[in-house]
Amino acid sequence: MIVADRIDAVRKTLDEARSSGRRVGFVPTMGALHAGHVSLIERARAENDLVVVSIFVNPAQFGPDEDFTTYPRPLDADLAICDRAGVDLVFAPGTEELYSRPPVTRIVVSGVSESMEGAHRPGHFDGVALVVCKLFNVVGSCRAYFGQKDAQQLRVVSRMVDDLDLPVEVVGCPIVRDADGLALSSRNVYLSTTERERALALPRALRAIECAARDGERDTAALRAAGLRTLEEGGVDEVDYLEIVDPETLEALTHLDGSALVCAAVRVGRTRLIDNVLIGREG
Ligand code: AMP
C-alpha cells in the first residue's frame, strides 16, 4: 500500500494506472475509520482495479463552534485498517498541501444544500463541495463511494458532479449500524455509556416513523410528531431537525406518496449525531 501526502505523487500513480487500463475506485474520508468506511472500501474493491482512500479532516466544512480541533485523528490505526482492507493508495495530505493559501473560490450547490444540515451548519456544504471537487481533481476519473449515512452530502456531491461534468461516477452505499441500531460514526467515540444509551433514541425514532408509515399513516406532521415523541422519551438533549423529505430534491413533504427520506440530527451531551432512513418504497 502506498501512502502519499503530495498531490503530484497521487496524480502520477493514478494516471499511470488508468493508462494501463485499470479502473480507479475512490473513497473520500476524514479518517477515524470504522466498519462503515470499510464497507465503502470493500465495494470499491469489488467494482474497480485500484482503490484510493483519502484521509483529510477538512477545516472548510467545520463551523467556528464545531469539533475541528478535537476530531479524532488516529492515522496509524487508519492506515492499518486500509492495509487490511486491501487499499492500494492512501492520500493523507496536510492542510497546507490542499490549501496552500486560503481559497477565494466557492462552490455553492444551491437547493439541495440549503435545508437540514445546511440550515444548521452554515457554510458546511460549501466546504464539503470545495474539498470534494479538489479531491476529484487530484484523483481524476474514477468511481467515488459515499455513504447514505450522510444522505444530504450524497445529494450535494451528486448534483455538483452532474452540474460540473466531473469525470466521476458517484456511488451511494448503505448505512452500516452497530448491533444496537446506532449508525456507525467517527463521532460515536465522544459518547459516554449513558449518552450512548440515550443516543439510541435516534434510530428508534426513525424506526417508529418507518413503522407508522408502513401501518398506513400518510400525514408527515403525524409521522414527525411520533418521531419527536420517541426522541424526547429517549432523552436526547436537543433536536436540531427531524424532516421528511423528497429523496431527490430534499424538499419537505406534507404527505407520503411514494418514497421519502426521514432525516434527523440530534445532540446528546456535546455530541451531534445524524441519521436517516428511506421509507415508503412500497408506494
Ligand atoms: P467521514 O469520514 O465521516 O467524512 O465519512 C466518509 C464517508 O464514509 C462518507 O461518505 C460517509 O457517508 C461514509 N460513512 C460514514 N459513516 C458511515 C456508516 N455508518 N455507514 C456507511 N457509510 C458511512
CSV table of N, CA and C and ligand atoms in Angstrom, one decimal, residues 28-30 34 36-37 40 71 146-147 149-150 153 174-176 184, ligand 1:
chain,number,residue,atom,x,y,z
A,28,PRO,N,-13.5,9.0,-0.3
A,28,PRO,CA,-13.0,10.1,0.5
A,28,PRO,C,-13.5,10.0,1.9
A,29,THR,N,-12.6,10.3,2.9
A,29,THR,CA,-12.9,10.2,4.3
A,29,THR,C,-12.2,11.3,5.1
A,30,MET,N,-12.7,11.4,6.3
A,30,MET,CA,-11.9,12.3,7.3
A,30,MET,C,-11.2,11.4,8.3
A,34,HIS,N,-14.0,3.3,10.5
A,34,HIS,CA,-14.8,2.2,11.2
A,34,HIS,C,-15.4,1.4,10.1
A,36,GLY,N,-18.2,1.3,8.8
A,36,GLY,CA,-18.9,2.0,7.7
A,36,GLY,C,-18.0,2.4,6.6
A,37,HIS,N,-16.8,2.9,6.9
A,37,HIS,CA,-15.9,3.3,5.9
A,37,HIS,C,-15.4,2.0,5.2
A,40,LEU,N,-17.5,0.9,2.4
A,40,LEU,CA,-17.3,1.6,1.1
A,40,LEU,C,-16.0,1.1,0.4
A,71,TYR,N,-11.6,16.6,16.6
A,71,TYR,CA,-12.0,15.5,15.8
A,71,TYR,C,-10.9,14.4,15.8
A,146,PHE,N,-19.7,7.0,-1.6
A,146,PHE,CA,-20.2,7.8,-0.4
A,146,PHE,C,-21.3,7.1,0.3
A,147,GLY,N,-21.3,7.3,1.6
A,147,GLY,CA,-22.3,6.6,2.5
A,147,GLY,C,-23.7,7.4,2.5
A,149,LYS,N,-25.3,7.3,4.9
A,149,LYS,CA,-25.4,7.9,6.3
A,149,LYS,C,-25.4,9.4,6.2
A,150,ASP,N,-24.7,10.0,5.3
A,150,ASP,CA,-24.7,11.5,5.0
A,150,ASP,C,-25.5,11.7,3.8
A,153,GLN,N,-25.3,15.1,2.0
A,153,GLN,CA,-24.0,15.2,1.4
A,153,GLN,C,-23.9,14.5,0.0
A,174,PRO,N,-25.1,1.7,1.5
A,174,PRO,CA,-26.0,1.7,2.6
A,174,PRO,C,-25.3,2.0,4.0
A,175,ILE,N,-26.2,2.4,4.9
A,175,ILE,CA,-25.7,2.8,6.3
A,175,ILE,C,-25.3,1.5,7.0
A,176,VAL,N,-24.1,1.5,7.6
A,176,VAL,CA,-23.7,0.4,8.5
A,176,VAL,C,-24.0,0.8,9.9
A,184,LEU,N,-22.9,3.8,12.7
A,184,LEU,CA,-21.5,4.0,13.0
A,184,LEU,C,-21.1,5.4,12.6
B,1,AMP,P1,-16.5,10.8,7.1
B,1,AMP,O1,-15.1,10.2,7.4
B,1,AMP,O2,-17.4,10.8,8.3
B,1,AMP,O3,-16.4,12.1,6.3
B,1,AMP,O4,-17.2,9.8,6.2
B,1,AMP,C1,-16.6,9.3,5.0
B,1,AMP,C2,-17.6,8.5,4.2
B,1,AMP,O5,-18.0,7.4,4.9
B,1,AMP,C3,-18.8,9.3,3.8
B,1,AMP,O6,-19.2,9.0,2.5
B,1,AMP,C4,-19.8,8.8,4.8
B,1,AMP,O7,-21.2,8.9,4.4
B,1,AMP,C5,-19.4,7.4,4.9
B,1,AMP,N1,-19.9,6.8,6.2
B,1,AMP,C6,-19.7,7.3,7.4
B,1,AMP,N2,-20.4,6.5,8.4
B,1,AMP,C7,-21.0,5.5,7.7
B,1,AMP,C8,-21.8,4.4,8.0
B,1,AMP,N3,-22.2,4.2,9.3
B,1,AMP,N4,-22.3,3.6,7.0
B,1,AMP,C9,-21.9,3.8,5.7
B,1,AMP,N5,-21.1,4.9,5.3
B,1,AMP,C10,-20.7,5.7,6.3
